[in-house]
Amino acid sequence: MGILHDDDTGSEIENETWPFTIDKTMSECQNYSSGSQVEIGFLNSLTGPISSYGPGFTAAAELAIADLNSMQSDYEFVLVEADEGCDGTTAASSAQTLLDDHDVVAVAGALCSAATMGANAVLSAAGIAMISPTSSNPALSNDTDYPLFFRVVPSDAIEGMALASIVA
């Protein structure tokens, strides 16, 4: 069990899901023999309203994979990029493609909250964790509705409170 901070209130909460998810993802990697490729999915906005940022996110993801590979020699991590189009339907379809056509152990993205919500329905049903660098919709804080979803930015609920305190 781990201690997390509630995205909507900032208070500490106990979470029994994330240590299991990390352990499950690592155990999936242990099923690979030394030198095997380990595919990490990436749902990026290659089309849609924020597609102009897509190339920058691609470059960052490629650097992260290069860093992973430079830190160890047991596996070759490979980035598998798919379009999320900043749209739930497009992201769900791309998530299914990552599952059907690849052997991803985890997925980074999506970049838009609606796309994340659509992709999570597909990925979580398959037991695949996803982590978004930018999805901030407060509804995503509900781990019952969005299991195996993690983010590295706070919820809009906290961002709004913080901005209000600065402006006031």
mmCIF file of C-alpha atoms in Angstrom:
data_model
loop_
_atom_site.group_PDB
_atom_site.id
_atom_site.type_symbol
_atom_site.label_atom_id
_atom_site.label_comp_id
_atom_site.label_asym_id
_atom_site.label_seq_id
_atom_site.Cartn_x
_atom_site.Cartn_y
_atom_site.Cartn_z
ATOM 1 C CA MET A 1 0.000 0.000 0.000
ATOM 2 C CA GLY A 2 1.318 3.474 -0.789
ATOM 3 C CA ILE A 3 0.560 7.032 0.203
ATOM 4 C CA LEU A 4 -0.539 9.321 -2.591
ATOM 5 C CA HIS A 5 -1.940 12.819 -2.646
ATOM 6 C CA ASP A 6 -5.546 13.254 -3.707
ATOM 7 C CA ASP A 7 -5.504 15.243 -6.940
ATOM 8 C CA ASP A 8 -8.613 17.190 -5.991
ATOM 9 C CA THR A 9 -7.861 18.109 -2.387
ATOM 10 C CA GLY A 10 -4.109 17.679 -1.943
ATOM 11 C CA SER A 11 -4.725 15.502 1.126
ATOM 12 C CA GLU A 12 -2.848 12.255 1.637
ATOM 13 C CA ILE A 13 -4.700 9.087 0.724
ATOM 14 C CA GLU A 14 -3.773 5.450 0.934
ATOM 15 C CA ASN A 15 -3.758 3.657 -2.383
ATOM 16 C CA GLU A 16 -3.481 -0.078 -2.792
ATOM 17 C CA THR A 17 -3.431 0.000 -6.597
ATOM 18 C CA TRP A 18 -0.198 1.680 -7.629
ATOM 19 C CA PRO A 19 2.324 -0.637 -5.917
ATOM 20 C CA PHE A 20 0.518 -3.600 -7.486
ATOM 21 C CA THR A 21 0.619 -1.902 -10.875
ATOM 22 C CA ILE A 22 4.338 -1.236 -10.657
ATOM 23 C CA ASP A 23 4.973 -4.797 -9.465
ATOM 24 C CA LYS A 24 2.782 -6.190 -12.258
ATOM 25 C CA THR A 25 4.547 -4.122 -14.915
ATOM 26 C CA MET A 26 7.959 -5.150 -13.586
ATOM 27 C CA SER A 27 6.903 -8.809 -13.459
ATOM 28 C CA GLU A 28 5.772 -8.494 -17.071
ATOM 29 C CA CYS A 29 9.296 -7.326 -17.928
ATOM 30 C CA GLN A 30 10.742 -10.298 -16.021
ATOM 31 C CA ASN A 31 8.911 -12.571 -18.455
ATOM 32 C CA TYR A 32 11.261 -11.322 -21.158
ATOM 33 C CA SER A 33 14.641 -12.906 -21.673
ATOM 34 C CA SER A 34 17.760 -10.782 -21.540
ATOM 35 C CA GLY A 35 18.080 -8.720 -24.695
ATOM 36 C CA SER A 36 14.350 -8.908 -25.461
ATOM 37 C CA GLN A 37 12.438 -5.904 -26.684
ATOM 38 C CA VAL A 38 9.979 -4.378 -24.214
ATOM 39 C CA GLU A 39 7.383 -2.213 -25.890
ATOM 40 C CA ILE A 40 6.154 0.960 -24.218
ATOM 41 C CA GLY A 41 3.100 2.479 -25.868
ATOM 42 C CA PHE A 42 2.796 6.222 -26.361
ATOM 43 C CA LEU A 43 -0.558 7.865 -27.145
ATOM 44 C CA ASN A 44 0.460 11.175 -28.698
ATOM 45 C CA SER A 45 -1.552 13.943 -30.344
ATOM 46 C CA LEU A 46 -0.377 13.466 -33.919
ATOM 47 C CA THR A 47 -3.660 14.898 -35.266
ATOM 48 C CA GLY A 48 -6.300 17.129 -33.735
ATOM 49 C CA PRO A 49 -6.266 20.488 -31.966
ATOM 50 C CA ILE A 50 -2.903 20.132 -30.194
ATOM 51 C CA SER A 51 -1.046 18.237 -32.928
ATOM 52 C CA SER A 52 1.475 21.074 -33.244
ATOM 53 C CA TYR A 53 2.897 19.853 -29.917
ATOM 54 C CA GLY A 54 3.124 16.234 -31.090
ATOM 55 C CA PRO A 55 6.669 16.389 -32.494
ATOM 56 C CA GLY A 56 8.002 17.804 -29.223
ATOM 57 C CA PHE A 57 6.322 15.050 -27.219
ATOM 58 C CA THR A 58 7.700 12.463 -29.664
ATOM 59 C CA ALA A 59 11.220 13.810 -29.185
ATOM 60 C CA ALA A 60 10.834 13.766 -25.390
ATOM 61 C CA ALA A 61 9.513 10.192 -25.422
ATOM 62 C CA GLU A 62 12.388 9.065 -27.645
ATOM 63 C CA LEU A 63 14.864 10.651 -25.213
ATOM 64 C CA ALA A 64 13.195 8.855 -22.299
ATOM 65 C CA ILE A 65 13.468 5.505 -24.089
ATOM 66 C CA ALA A 66 17.128 6.220 -24.907
ATOM 67 C CA ASP A 67 17.728 6.993 -21.211
ATOM 68 C CA LEU A 68 16.041 3.737 -20.150
ATOM 69 C CA ASN A 69 18.212 1.788 -22.555
ATOM 70 C CA SER A 70 21.412 3.557 -21.469
ATOM 71 C CA MET A 71 20.776 2.711 -17.797
ATOM 72 C CA GLN A 72 20.554 -1.047 -18.247
ATOM 73 C CA SER A 73 21.380 -3.779 -20.726
ATOM 74 C CA ASP A 74 18.855 -6.469 -19.803
ATOM 75 C CA TYR A 75 16.130 -5.295 -22.166
ATOM 76 C CA GLU A 76 15.761 -3.100 -25.208
ATOM 77 C CA PHE A 77 12.922 -0.682 -24.557
ATOM 78 C CA VAL A 78 11.073 0.324 -27.711
ATOM 79 C CA LEU A 79 8.616 3.187 -28.149
ATOM 80 C CA VAL A 80 5.397 2.349 -30.009
ATOM 81 C CA GLU A 81 3.614 5.584 -30.876
ATOM 82 C CA ALA A 82 -0.073 5.877 -31.772
ATOM 83 C CA ASP A 83 -2.333 8.855 -32.423
ATOM 84 C CA GLU A 84 -4.844 9.891 -29.773
ATOM 85 C CA GLY A 85 -6.106 12.903 -31.750
ATOM 86 C CA CYS A 86 -7.186 14.610 -28.518
ATOM 87 C CA ASP A 87 -10.351 12.540 -28.880
ATOM 88 C CA GLY A 88 -11.761 9.689 -26.806
ATOM 89 C CA THR A 89 -12.874 7.565 -29.755
ATOM 90 C CA THR A 90 -9.587 7.952 -31.636
ATOM 91 C CA ALA A 91 -7.607 7.202 -28.475
ATOM 92 C CA ALA A 92 -9.679 4.104 -27.673
ATOM 93 C CA SER A 93 -9.098 2.791 -31.202
ATOM 94 C CA SER A 94 -5.365 3.491 -30.970
ATOM 95 C CA ALA A 95 -5.188 1.857 -27.543
ATOM 96 C CA GLN A 96 -6.821 -1.256 -28.992
ATOM 97 C CA THR A 97 -4.249 -1.233 -31.803
ATOM 98 C CA LEU A 98 -1.445 -1.073 -29.226
ATOM 99 C CA LEU A 99 -2.928 -4.177 -27.603
ATOM 100 C CA ASP A 100 -3.730 -6.070 -30.808
ATOM 101 C CA ASP A 101 -0.622 -5.317 -32.848
ATOM 102 C CA HIS A 102 1.999 -4.906 -30.103
ATOM 103 C CA ASP A 103 2.953 -6.362 -26.752
ATOM 104 C CA VAL A 104 3.005 -3.139 -24.704
ATOM 105 C CA VAL A 105 3.612 -3.464 -20.959
ATOM 106 C CA ALA A 106 2.546 0.116 -20.176
ATOM 107 C CA VAL A 107 1.377 3.244 -22.002
ATOM 108 C CA ALA A 108 2.445 6.879 -21.673
ATOM 109 C CA GLY A 109 -0.248 9.403 -22.572
ATOM 110 C CA ALA A 110 -2.753 10.373 -23.675
ATOM 111 C CA LEU A 111 -2.187 14.103 -23.702
ATOM 112 C CA CYS A 112 -5.826 15.283 -23.606
ATOM 113 C CA SER A 113 -8.141 14.267 -20.798
ATOM 114 C CA ALA A 114 -10.932 13.112 -23.139
ATOM 115 C CA ALA A 115 -8.458 10.938 -25.016
ATOM 116 C CA THR A 116 -7.135 9.548 -21.744
ATOM 117 C CA MET A 117 -10.644 8.633 -20.639
ATOM 118 C CA GLY A 118 -11.340 6.797 -23.891
ATOM 119 C CA ALA A 119 -8.010 4.957 -23.894
ATOM 120 C CA ASN A 120 -8.269 3.987 -20.221
ATOM 121 C CA ALA A 121 -11.433 1.980 -20.836
ATOM 122 C CA VAL A 122 -9.518 -0.217 -23.286
ATOM 123 C CA LEU A 123 -6.149 -0.378 -21.524
ATOM 124 C CA SER A 124 -7.386 -0.944 -17.975
ATOM 125 C CA ALA A 125 -9.625 -3.798 -19.165
ATOM 126 C CA ALA A 126 -6.439 -5.455 -20.444
ATOM 127 C CA GLY A 127 -4.554 -4.739 -17.201
ATOM 128 C CA ILE A 128 -2.249 -2.177 -18.800
ATOM 129 C CA ALA A 129 -1.283 0.869 -16.734
ATOM 130 C CA MET A 130 -1.144 4.296 -18.305
ATOM 131 C CA ILE A 131 0.459 7.530 -17.139
ATOM 132 C CA SER A 132 -0.315 10.932 -18.617
ATOM 133 C CA PRO A 133 1.991 13.931 -18.506
ATOM 134 C CA THR A 134 -0.829 16.400 -19.155
ATOM 135 C CA SER A 135 -4.357 15.041 -18.522
ATOM 136 C CA SER A 136 -5.818 17.124 -15.716
ATOM 137 C CA ASN A 137 -9.587 16.502 -15.681
ATOM 138 C CA PRO A 138 -10.691 16.062 -12.030
ATOM 139 C CA ALA A 139 -12.826 13.022 -12.963
ATOM 140 C CA LEU A 140 -9.624 11.099 -13.694
ATOM 141 C CA SER A 141 -8.889 11.145 -9.948
ATOM 142 C CA ASN A 142 -11.559 8.489 -9.460
ATOM 143 C CA ASP A 143 -9.598 5.239 -9.536
ATOM 144 C CA THR A 144 -12.814 3.216 -9.640
ATOM 145 C CA ASP A 145 -13.863 4.869 -12.900
ATOM 146 C CA TYR A 146 -10.303 5.106 -14.269
ATOM 147 C CA PRO A 147 -8.306 2.182 -12.880
ATOM 148 C CA LEU A 148 -4.597 1.859 -13.623
ATOM 149 C CA PHE A 149 -4.436 5.564 -14.565
ATOM 150 C CA PHE A 150 -1.688 7.792 -13.204
ATOM 151 C CA ARG A 151 -0.630 11.348 -13.968
ATOM 152 C CA VAL A 152 2.287 13.638 -13.261
ATOM 153 C CA VAL A 153 0.301 16.887 -13.230
ATOM 154 C CA PRO A 154 -2.288 17.938 -10.677
ATOM 155 C CA SER A 155 -5.995 17.897 -11.334
ATOM 156 C CA ASP A 156 -7.646 21.076 -12.632
ATOM 157 C CA ALA A 157 -9.441 21.208 -9.282
ATOM 158 C CA ILE A 158 -6.130 21.953 -7.533
ATOM 159 C CA GLU A 159 -4.802 24.186 -10.307
ATOM 160 C CA GLY A 160 -7.944 26.310 -10.112
ATOM 161 C CA MET A 161 -7.665 26.729 -6.346
ATOM 162 C CA ALA A 162 -3.986 27.644 -6.632
ATOM 163 C CA LEU A 163 -4.649 30.230 -9.350
ATOM 164 C CA ALA A 164 -7.541 31.706 -7.374
ATOM 165 C CA SER A 165 -5.297 32.154 -4.334
ATOM 166 C CA ILE A 166 -2.677 33.936 -6.453
ATOM 167 C CA VAL A 167 -5.202 36.263 -8.113
ATOM 168 C CA ALA A 168 -7.060 37.054 -4.880
#
